[in-house]
mmCIF file of C-alpha atoms in Angstrom:
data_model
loop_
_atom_site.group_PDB
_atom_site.id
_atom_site.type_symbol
_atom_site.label_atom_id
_atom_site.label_comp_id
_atom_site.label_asym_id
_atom_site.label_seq_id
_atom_site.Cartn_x
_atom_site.Cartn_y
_atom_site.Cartn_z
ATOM 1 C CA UNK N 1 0.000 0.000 0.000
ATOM 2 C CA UNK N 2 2.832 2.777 1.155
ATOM 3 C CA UNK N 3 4.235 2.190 -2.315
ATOM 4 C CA UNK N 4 1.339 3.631 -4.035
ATOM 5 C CA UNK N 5 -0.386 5.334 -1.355
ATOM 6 C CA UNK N 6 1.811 8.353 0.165
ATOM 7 C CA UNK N 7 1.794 7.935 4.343
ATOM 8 C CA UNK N 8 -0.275 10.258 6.154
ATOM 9 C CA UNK N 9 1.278 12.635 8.849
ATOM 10 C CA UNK N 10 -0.777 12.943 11.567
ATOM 11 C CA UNK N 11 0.166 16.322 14.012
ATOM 12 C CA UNK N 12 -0.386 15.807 18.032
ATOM 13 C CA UNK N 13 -0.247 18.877 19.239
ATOM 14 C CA UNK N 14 -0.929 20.929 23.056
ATOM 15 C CA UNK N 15 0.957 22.283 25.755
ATOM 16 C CA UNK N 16 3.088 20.511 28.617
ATOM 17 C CA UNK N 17 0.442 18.397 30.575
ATOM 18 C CA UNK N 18 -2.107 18.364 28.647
ATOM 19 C CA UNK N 19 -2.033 14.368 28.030
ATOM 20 C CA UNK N 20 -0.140 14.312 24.153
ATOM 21 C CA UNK N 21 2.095 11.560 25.200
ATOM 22 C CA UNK N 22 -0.989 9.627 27.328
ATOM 23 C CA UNK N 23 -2.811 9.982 23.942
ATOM 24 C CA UNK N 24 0.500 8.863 21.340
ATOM 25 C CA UNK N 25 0.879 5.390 23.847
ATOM 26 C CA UNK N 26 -2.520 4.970 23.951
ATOM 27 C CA UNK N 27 -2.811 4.987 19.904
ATOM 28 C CA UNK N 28 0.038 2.499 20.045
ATOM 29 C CA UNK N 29 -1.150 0.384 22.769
ATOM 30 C CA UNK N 30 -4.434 0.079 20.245
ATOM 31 C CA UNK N 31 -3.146 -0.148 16.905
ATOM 32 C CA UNK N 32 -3.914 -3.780 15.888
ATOM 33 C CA UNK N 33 -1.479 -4.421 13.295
ATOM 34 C CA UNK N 34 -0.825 -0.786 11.979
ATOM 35 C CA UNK N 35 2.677 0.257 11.581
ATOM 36 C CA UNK N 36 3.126 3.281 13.179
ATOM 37 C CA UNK N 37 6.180 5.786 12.674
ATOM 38 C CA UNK N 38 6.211 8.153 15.656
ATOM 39 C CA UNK N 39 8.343 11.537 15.776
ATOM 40 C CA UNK N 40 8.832 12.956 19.402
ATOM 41 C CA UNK N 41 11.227 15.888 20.728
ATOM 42 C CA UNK N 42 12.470 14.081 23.551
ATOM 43 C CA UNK N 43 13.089 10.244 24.058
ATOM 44 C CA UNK N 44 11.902 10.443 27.622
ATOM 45 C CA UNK N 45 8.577 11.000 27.489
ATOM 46 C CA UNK N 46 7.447 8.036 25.992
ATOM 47 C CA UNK N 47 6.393 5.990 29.007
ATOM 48 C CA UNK N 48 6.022 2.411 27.187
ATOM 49 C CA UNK N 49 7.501 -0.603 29.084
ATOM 50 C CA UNK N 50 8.508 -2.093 25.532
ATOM 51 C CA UNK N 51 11.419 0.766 25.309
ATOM 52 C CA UNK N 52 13.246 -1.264 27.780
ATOM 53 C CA UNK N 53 13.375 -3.985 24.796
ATOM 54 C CA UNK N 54 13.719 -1.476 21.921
ATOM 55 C CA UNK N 55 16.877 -2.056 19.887
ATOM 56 C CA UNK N 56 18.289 0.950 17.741
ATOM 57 C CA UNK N 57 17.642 0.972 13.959
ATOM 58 C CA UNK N 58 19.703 4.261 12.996
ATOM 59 C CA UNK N 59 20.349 7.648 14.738
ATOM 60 C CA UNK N 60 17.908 8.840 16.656
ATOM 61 C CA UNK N 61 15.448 6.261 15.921
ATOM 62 C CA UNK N 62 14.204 3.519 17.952
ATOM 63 C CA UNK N 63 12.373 -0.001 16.666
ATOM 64 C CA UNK N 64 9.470 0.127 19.377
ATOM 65 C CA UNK N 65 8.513 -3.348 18.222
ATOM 66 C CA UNK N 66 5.452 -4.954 16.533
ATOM 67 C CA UNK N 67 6.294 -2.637 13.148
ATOM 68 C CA UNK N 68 6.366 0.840 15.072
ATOM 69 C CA UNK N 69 9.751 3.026 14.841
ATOM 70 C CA UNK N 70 10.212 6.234 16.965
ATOM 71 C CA UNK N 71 13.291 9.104 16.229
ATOM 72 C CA UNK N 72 13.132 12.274 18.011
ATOM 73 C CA UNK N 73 13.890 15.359 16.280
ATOM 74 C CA UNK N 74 13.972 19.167 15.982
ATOM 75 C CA UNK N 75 11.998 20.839 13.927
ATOM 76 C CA UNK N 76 15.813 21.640 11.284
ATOM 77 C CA UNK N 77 15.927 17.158 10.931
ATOM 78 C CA UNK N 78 12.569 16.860 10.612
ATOM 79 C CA UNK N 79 12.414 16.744 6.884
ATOM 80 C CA UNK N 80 15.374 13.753 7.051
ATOM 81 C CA UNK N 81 13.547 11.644 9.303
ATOM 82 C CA UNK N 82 10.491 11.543 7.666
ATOM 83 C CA UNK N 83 12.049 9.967 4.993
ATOM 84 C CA UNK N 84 14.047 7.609 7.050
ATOM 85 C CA UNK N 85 10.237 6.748 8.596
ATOM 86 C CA UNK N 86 8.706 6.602 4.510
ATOM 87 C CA UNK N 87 11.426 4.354 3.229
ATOM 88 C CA UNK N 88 9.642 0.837 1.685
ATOM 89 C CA UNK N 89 11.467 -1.304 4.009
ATOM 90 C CA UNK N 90 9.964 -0.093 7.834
ATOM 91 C CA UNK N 91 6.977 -0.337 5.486
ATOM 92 C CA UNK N 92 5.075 1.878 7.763
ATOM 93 C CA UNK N 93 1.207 2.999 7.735
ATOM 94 C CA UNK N 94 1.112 6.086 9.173
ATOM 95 C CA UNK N 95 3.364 8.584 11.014
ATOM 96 C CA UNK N 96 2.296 10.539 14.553
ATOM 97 C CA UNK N 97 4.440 13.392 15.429
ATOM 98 C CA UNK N 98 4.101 14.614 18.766
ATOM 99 C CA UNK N 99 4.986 18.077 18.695
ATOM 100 C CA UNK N 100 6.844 20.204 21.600
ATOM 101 C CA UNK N 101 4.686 21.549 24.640
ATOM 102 C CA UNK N 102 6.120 24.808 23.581
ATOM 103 C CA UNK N 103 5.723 24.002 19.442
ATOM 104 C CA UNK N 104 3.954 26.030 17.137
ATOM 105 C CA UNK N 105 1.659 23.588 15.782
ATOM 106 C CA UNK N 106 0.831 26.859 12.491
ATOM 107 C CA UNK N 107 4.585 26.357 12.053
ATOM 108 C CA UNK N 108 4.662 22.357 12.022
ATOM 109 C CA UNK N 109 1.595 22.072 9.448
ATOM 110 C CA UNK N 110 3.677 24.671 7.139
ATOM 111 C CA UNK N 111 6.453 22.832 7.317
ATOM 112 C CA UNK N 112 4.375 19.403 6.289
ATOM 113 C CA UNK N 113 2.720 21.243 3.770
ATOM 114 C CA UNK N 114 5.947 22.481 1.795
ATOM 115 C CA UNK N 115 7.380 18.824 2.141
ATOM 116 C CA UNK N 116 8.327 17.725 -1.300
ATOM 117 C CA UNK N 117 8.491 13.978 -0.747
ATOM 118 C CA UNK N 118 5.736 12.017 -2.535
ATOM 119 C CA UNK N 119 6.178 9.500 -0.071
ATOM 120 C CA UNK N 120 4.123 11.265 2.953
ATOM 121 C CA UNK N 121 1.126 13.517 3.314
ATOM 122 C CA UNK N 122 0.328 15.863 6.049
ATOM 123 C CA UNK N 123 -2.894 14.307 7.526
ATOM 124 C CA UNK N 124 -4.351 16.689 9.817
ATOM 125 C CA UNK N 125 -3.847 18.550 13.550
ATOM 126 C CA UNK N 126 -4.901 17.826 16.673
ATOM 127 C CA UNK N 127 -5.166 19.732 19.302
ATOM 128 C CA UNK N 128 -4.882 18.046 22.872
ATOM 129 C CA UNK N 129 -6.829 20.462 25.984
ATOM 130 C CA UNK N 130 -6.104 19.422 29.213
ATOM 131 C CA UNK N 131 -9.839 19.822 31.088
ATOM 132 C CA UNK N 132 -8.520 20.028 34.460
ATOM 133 C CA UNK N 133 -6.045 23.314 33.786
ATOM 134 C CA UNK N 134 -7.909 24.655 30.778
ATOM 135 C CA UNK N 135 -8.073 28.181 32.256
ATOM 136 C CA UNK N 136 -4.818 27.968 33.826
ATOM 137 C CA UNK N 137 -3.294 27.240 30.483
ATOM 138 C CA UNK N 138 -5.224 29.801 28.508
ATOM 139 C CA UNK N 139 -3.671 32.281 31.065
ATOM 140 C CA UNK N 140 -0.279 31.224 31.144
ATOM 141 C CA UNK N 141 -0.098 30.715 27.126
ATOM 142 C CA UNK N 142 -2.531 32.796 25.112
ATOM 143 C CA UNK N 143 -1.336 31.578 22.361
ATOM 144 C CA UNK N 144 -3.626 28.681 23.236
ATOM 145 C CA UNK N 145 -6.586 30.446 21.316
ATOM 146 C CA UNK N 146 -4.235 30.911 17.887
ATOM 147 C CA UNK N 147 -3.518 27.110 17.853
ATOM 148 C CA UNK N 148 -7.162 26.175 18.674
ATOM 149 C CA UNK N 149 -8.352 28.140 15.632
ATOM 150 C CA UNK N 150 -5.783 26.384 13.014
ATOM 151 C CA UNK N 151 -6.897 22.512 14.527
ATOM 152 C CA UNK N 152 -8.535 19.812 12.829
ATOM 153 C CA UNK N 153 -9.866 17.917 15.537
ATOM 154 C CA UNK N 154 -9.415 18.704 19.611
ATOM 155 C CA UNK N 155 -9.339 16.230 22.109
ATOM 156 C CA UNK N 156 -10.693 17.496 25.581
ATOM 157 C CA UNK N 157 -8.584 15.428 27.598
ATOM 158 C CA UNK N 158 -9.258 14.393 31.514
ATOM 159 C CA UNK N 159 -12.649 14.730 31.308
ATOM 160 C CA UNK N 160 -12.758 12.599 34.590
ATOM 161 C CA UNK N 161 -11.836 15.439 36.312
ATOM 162 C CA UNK N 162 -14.059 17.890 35.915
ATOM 163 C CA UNK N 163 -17.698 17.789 36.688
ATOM 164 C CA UNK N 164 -20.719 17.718 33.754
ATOM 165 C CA UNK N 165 -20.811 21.735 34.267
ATOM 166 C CA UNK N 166 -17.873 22.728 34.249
ATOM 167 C CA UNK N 167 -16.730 20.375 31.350
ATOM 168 C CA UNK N 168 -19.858 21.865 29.411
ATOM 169 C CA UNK N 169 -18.994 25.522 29.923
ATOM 170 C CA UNK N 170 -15.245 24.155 28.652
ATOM 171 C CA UNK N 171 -16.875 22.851 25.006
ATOM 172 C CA UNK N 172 -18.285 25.814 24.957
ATOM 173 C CA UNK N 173 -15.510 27.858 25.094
ATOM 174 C CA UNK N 174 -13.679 25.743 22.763
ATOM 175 C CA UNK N 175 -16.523 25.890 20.435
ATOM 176 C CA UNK N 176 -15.992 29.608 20.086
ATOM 177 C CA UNK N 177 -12.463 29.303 19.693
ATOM 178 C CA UNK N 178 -11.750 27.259 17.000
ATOM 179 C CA UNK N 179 -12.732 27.462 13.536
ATOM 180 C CA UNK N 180 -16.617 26.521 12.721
ATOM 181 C CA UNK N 181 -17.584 23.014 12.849
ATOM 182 C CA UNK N 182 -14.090 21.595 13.987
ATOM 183 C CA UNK N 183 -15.157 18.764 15.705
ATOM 184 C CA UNK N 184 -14.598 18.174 19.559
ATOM 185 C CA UNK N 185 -13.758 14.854 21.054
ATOM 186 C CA UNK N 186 -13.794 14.093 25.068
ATOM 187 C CA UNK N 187 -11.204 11.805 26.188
ATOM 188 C CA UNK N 188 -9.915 10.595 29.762
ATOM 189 C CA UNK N 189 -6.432 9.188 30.176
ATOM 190 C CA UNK N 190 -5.937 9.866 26.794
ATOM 191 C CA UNK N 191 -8.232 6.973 25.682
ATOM 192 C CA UNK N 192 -10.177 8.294 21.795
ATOM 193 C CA UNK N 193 -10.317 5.277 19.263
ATOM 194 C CA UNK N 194 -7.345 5.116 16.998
ATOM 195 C CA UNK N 195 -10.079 4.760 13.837
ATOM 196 C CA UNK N 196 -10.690 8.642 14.259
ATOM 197 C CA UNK N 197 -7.041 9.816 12.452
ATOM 198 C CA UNK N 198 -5.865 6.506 11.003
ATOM 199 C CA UNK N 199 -7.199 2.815 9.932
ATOM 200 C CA UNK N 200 -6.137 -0.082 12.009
ATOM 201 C CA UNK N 201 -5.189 -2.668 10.376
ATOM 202 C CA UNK N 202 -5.710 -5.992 11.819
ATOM 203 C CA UNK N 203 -3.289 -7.910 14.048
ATOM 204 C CA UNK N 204 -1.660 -10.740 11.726
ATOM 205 C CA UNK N 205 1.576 -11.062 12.747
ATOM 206 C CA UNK N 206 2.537 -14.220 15.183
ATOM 207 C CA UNK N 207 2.868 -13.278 18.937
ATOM 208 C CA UNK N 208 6.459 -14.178 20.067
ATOM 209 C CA UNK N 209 8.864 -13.801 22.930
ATOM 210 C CA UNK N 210 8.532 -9.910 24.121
ATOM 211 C CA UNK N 211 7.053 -8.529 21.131
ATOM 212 C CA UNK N 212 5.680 -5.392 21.801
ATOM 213 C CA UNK N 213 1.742 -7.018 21.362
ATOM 214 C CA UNK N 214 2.323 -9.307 24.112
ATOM 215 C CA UNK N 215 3.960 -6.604 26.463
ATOM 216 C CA UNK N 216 0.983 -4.935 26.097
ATOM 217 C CA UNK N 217 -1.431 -7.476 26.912
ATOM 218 C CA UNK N 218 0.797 -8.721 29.666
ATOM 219 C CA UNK N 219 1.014 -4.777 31.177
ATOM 220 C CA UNK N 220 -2.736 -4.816 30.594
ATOM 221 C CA UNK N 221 -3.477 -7.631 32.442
ATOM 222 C CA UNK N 222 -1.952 -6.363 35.626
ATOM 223 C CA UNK N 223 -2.721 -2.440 35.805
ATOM 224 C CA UNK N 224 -6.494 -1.211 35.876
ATOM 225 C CA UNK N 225 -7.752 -4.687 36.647
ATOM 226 C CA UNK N 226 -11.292 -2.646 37.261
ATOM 227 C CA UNK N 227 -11.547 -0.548 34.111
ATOM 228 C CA UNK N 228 -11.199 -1.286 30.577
ATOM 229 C CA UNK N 229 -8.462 1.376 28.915
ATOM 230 C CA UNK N 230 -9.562 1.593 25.882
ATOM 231 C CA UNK N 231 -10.749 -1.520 24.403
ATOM 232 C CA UNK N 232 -14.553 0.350 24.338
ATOM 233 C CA UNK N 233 -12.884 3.425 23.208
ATOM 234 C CA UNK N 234 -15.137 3.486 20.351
ATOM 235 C CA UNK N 235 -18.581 2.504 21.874
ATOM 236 C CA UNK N 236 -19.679 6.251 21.804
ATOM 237 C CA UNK N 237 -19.356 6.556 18.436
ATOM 238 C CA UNK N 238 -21.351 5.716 15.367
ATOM 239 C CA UNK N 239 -19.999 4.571 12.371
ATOM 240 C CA UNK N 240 -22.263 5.106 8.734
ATOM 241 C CA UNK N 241 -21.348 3.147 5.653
ATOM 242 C CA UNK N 242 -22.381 3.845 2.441
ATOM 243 C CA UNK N 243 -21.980 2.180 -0.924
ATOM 244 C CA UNK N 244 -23.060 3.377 -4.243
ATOM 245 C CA UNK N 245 -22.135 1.966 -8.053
ATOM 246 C CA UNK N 246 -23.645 5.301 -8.949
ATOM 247 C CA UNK N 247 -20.952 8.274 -9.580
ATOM 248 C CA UNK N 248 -21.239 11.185 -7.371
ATOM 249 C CA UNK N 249 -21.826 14.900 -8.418
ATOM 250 C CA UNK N 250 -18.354 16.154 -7.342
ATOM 251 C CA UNK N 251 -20.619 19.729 -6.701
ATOM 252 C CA UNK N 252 -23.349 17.895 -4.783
ATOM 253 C CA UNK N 253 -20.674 15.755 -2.385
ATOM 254 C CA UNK N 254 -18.043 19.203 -1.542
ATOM 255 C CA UNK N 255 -21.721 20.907 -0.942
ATOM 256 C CA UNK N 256 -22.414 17.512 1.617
ATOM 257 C CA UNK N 257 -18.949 18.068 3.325
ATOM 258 C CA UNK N 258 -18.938 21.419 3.754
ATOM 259 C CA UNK N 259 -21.578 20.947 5.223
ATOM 260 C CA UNK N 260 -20.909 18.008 7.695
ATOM 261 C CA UNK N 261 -21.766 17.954 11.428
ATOM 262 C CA UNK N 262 -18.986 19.345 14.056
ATOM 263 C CA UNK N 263 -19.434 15.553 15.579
ATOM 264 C CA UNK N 264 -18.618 13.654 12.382
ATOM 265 C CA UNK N 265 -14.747 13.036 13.300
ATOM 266 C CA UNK N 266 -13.726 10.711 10.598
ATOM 267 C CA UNK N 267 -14.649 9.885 7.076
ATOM 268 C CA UNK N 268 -12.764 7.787 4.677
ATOM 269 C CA UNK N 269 -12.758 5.506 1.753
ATOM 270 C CA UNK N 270 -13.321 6.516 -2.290
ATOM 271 C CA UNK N 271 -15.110 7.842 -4.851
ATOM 272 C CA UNK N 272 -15.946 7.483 -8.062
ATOM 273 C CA UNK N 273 -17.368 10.672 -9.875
ATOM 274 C CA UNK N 274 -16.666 10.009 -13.847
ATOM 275 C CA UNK N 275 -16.688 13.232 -14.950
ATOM 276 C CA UNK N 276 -15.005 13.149 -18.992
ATOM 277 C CA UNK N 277 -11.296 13.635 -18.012
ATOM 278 C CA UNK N 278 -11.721 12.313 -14.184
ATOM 279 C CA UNK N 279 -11.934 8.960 -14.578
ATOM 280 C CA UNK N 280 -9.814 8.410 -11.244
ATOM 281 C CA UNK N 281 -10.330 5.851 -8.064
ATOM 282 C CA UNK N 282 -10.464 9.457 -5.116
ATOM 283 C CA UNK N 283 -9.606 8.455 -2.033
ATOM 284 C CA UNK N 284 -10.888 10.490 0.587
ATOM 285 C CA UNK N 285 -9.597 11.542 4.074
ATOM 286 C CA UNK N 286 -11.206 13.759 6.867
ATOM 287 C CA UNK N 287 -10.053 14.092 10.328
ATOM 288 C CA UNK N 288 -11.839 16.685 11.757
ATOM 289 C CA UNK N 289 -12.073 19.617 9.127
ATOM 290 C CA UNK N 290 -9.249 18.501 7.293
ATOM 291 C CA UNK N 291 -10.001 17.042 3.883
ATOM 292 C CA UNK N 292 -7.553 15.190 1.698
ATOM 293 C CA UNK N 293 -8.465 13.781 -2.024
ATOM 294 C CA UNK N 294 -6.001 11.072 -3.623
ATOM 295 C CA UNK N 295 -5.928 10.550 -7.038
ATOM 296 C CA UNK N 296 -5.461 6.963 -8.035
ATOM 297 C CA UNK N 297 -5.964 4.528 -10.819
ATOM 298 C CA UNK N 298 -8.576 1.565 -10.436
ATOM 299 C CA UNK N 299 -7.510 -1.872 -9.439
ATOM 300 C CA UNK N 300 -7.749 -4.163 -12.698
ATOM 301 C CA UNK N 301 -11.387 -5.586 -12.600
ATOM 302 C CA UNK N 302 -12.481 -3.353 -9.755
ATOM 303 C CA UNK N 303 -15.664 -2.336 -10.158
ATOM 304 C CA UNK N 304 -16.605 1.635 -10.329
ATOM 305 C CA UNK N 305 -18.699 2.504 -7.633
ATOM 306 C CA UNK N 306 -18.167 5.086 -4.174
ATOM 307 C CA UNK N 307 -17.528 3.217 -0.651
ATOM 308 C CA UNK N 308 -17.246 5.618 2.670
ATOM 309 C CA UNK N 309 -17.261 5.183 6.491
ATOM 310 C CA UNK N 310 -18.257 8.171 8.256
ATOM 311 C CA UNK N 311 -17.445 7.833 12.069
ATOM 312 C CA UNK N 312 -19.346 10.554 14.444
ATOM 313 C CA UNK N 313 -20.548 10.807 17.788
ATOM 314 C CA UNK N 314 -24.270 11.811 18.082
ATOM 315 C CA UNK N 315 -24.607 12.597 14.470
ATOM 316 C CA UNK N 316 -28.123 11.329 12.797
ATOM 317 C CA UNK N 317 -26.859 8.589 10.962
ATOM 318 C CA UNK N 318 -30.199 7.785 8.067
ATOM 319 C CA UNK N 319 -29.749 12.188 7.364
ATOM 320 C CA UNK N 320 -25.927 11.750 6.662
ATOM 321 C CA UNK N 321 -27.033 8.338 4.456
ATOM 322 C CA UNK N 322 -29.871 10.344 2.822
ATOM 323 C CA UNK N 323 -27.296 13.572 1.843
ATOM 324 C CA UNK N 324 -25.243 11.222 0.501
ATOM 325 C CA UNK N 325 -27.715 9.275 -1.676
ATOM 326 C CA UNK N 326 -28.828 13.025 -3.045
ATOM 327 C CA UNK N 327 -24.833 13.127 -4.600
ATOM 328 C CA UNK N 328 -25.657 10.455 -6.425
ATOM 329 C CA UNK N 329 -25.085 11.232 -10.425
ATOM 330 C CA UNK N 330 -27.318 9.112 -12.819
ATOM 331 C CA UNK N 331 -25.353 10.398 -15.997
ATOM 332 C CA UNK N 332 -21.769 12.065 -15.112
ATOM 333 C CA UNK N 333 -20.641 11.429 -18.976
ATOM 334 C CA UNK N 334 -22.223 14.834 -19.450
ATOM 335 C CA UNK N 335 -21.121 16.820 -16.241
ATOM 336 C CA UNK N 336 -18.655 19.782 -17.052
ATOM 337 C CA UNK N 337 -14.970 19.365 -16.185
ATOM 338 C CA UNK N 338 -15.197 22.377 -14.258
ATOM 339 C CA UNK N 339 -17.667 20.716 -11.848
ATOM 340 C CA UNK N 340 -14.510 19.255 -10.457
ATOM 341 C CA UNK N 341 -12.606 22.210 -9.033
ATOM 342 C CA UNK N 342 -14.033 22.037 -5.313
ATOM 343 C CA UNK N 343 -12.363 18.420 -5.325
ATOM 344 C CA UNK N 344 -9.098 19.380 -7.041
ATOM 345 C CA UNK N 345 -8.901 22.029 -4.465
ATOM 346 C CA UNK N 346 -8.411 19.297 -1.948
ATOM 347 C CA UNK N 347 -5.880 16.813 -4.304
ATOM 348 C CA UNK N 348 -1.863 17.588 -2.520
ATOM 349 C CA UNK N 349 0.470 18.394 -5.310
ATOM 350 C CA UNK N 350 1.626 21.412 -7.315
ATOM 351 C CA UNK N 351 -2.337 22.667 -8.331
ATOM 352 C CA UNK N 352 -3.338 21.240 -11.499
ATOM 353 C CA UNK N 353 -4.397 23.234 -14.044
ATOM 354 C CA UNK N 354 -7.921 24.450 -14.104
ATOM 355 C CA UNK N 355 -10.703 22.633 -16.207
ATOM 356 C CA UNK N 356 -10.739 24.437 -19.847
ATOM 357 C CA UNK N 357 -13.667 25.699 -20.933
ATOM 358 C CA UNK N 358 -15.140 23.936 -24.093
ATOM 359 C CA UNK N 359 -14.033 25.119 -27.456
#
């Protein structure tokens, strides 16, 4: 897939406390059999028990077992180590960088964005809030408000700590600062369902002597003996499939997702519209309000036809079904090329040239 596909690069991002790190190991602790490249500041922070077991795969980076590699950077290397994490052989599915306490997360997505290499993708922000000190740290870094406004998805973290008030007046408050509909996830000890930024793959790999899998399980199986960490993570959420052999108006589905509910978190799969001159698989990609089309050619003998997962909390599942049926195209042969710009906006790359006109 990583051949073909370029890696999404996935931002964690928050000041010092505010659970980043409680989130990245909980994401690796539940990743089935994704490979996960993870780029951190500082080596320390990374509380996993596997690290004791981790043997050194180049500068800097660290084999965390069970197909997930870890190098900590600044921000000068980080170009070179994504493509140390993108090389075919770690063949990895999808890279976290936890950012500084202190990072600029504006500065971090520029940086992704001007990245040259084919090979990776930026694939959205996320913004962690720490509940508990979310006054406290507005105070002491007002800068919190300017990275809330450029995030994809925020995770109110340590939920458990406040009480239903107080965590109410908090959305709230976040509501207003970030950007319109940027969808707000509540989290305690870090715990939100990997499926919201990445796909899991499933665990195939054999279990063996102290892989990381089984250091896990054994960890597991003797801290929270009363709670389940995670393994429910994504019982609050709703996921919405739909399947179509019928193209899509590219107008009538941008219309549908710019229009999408602030608790739809996730959306992915592909799309077939057919417009003359767009014949092309699109693979889509939302996390939060970010929105990523990929270009790609069918698989021989795969049938045309649009297949998407939308995963939301409280969202009405048979409206976001019925706005999707409405996209539905019964002859695309005769849309106008033009009716594809609101998607092309979205396609990474230099910009391809706009539709001409007929004639």
């Amino acid at each position: 897939m990583n051949s073909v596909q370029p890696i999404p690069v996935v931002v964690l991002s928050g000041f010092l406390g505010s659970g980043k790190t409680t989130v990245l190991n909980h994401l690796l602790a539940h990743r089935g059999g994704t490979r996960i490249g993870v780029v951190v500041n500082d080596f320390g922070s990374i509380e996993i028990d596997a690290m004791s077991v981790a043997g050194q795969v180049g500068d800097s980076m660290v084999s965390l077992g069970g197909g997930c590699l870890c190098c900590a950077v600044d921000g000068s290397e980080l170009d070179a180590y994504l493509e140390k994490l993108a090389a075919p052989v770690h063949r990895i599915d999808v890279i976290v960088i936890e950012a500084s306490g202190l990072a600029e997360p504006q500065e971090m997505v520029r940086m992704l964005m001007a990245n040259e290499n084919p090979a990776v993708r930026y694939g959205g922000l996320v913004q962690v809030v720490d509940a508990a000190e979310f006054d406290a740290t507005r105070a002491a870094h007002p800068e919190t408000d300017r990275h809330l406004a450029v995030a994809d998805l925020v995770v109110l973290n340590k939920t458990d700590r406040v009480d239903a008030a107080e965590r109410a007046r908090i959305e709230a408050e976040l509501a207003a600062l970030a950007a319109p509909g940027t969808p707000l996830v509540g989290a305690d000890h870090g715990r939100i369902d990997p499926e919201l930024l990445f796909d899991r793959r499933p665990w195939t790999e054999t279990r063996g002597q102290l892989s990381f899998e089984d250091l896990l399980a054994e960890a597991g199986e003797h801290a929270h003996g009363d709670e389940d960490h995670g393994a429910h993570a994504h019982a609050a959420y709703e996921s919405v499939s739909f399947t179509t052999d019928q193209a899509l108006s590219p107008r009538r589905f941008i219309d549908f997702l710019d229009r999408r509910p602030a608790g739809l978190y996730r959306i992915k799969g592909f799309v077939w519209f057919g417009v003359p001159g767009h014949q092309e698989r699109y693979e889509v990609h939302a996390v939060g309000r970010f929105l990523r089309f990929e270009p790609g050619p069918w698989g021989r003998g795969e049938p045309r036809g649009t297949r998407l997962v939308l995963i939301g909390k409280d969202v009405d599942g048979p409206a976001l079904r019925n706005g999707l049926e409405a996209c539905r195209e019964a002859d695309p042969g005769r849309a106008l090329p033009d009716s594809m710009w609101g998607v092309l906006r979205y396609v990474p790359g230099p910009p391809r040239d706009a539709p001409a006109e007929d004639g």
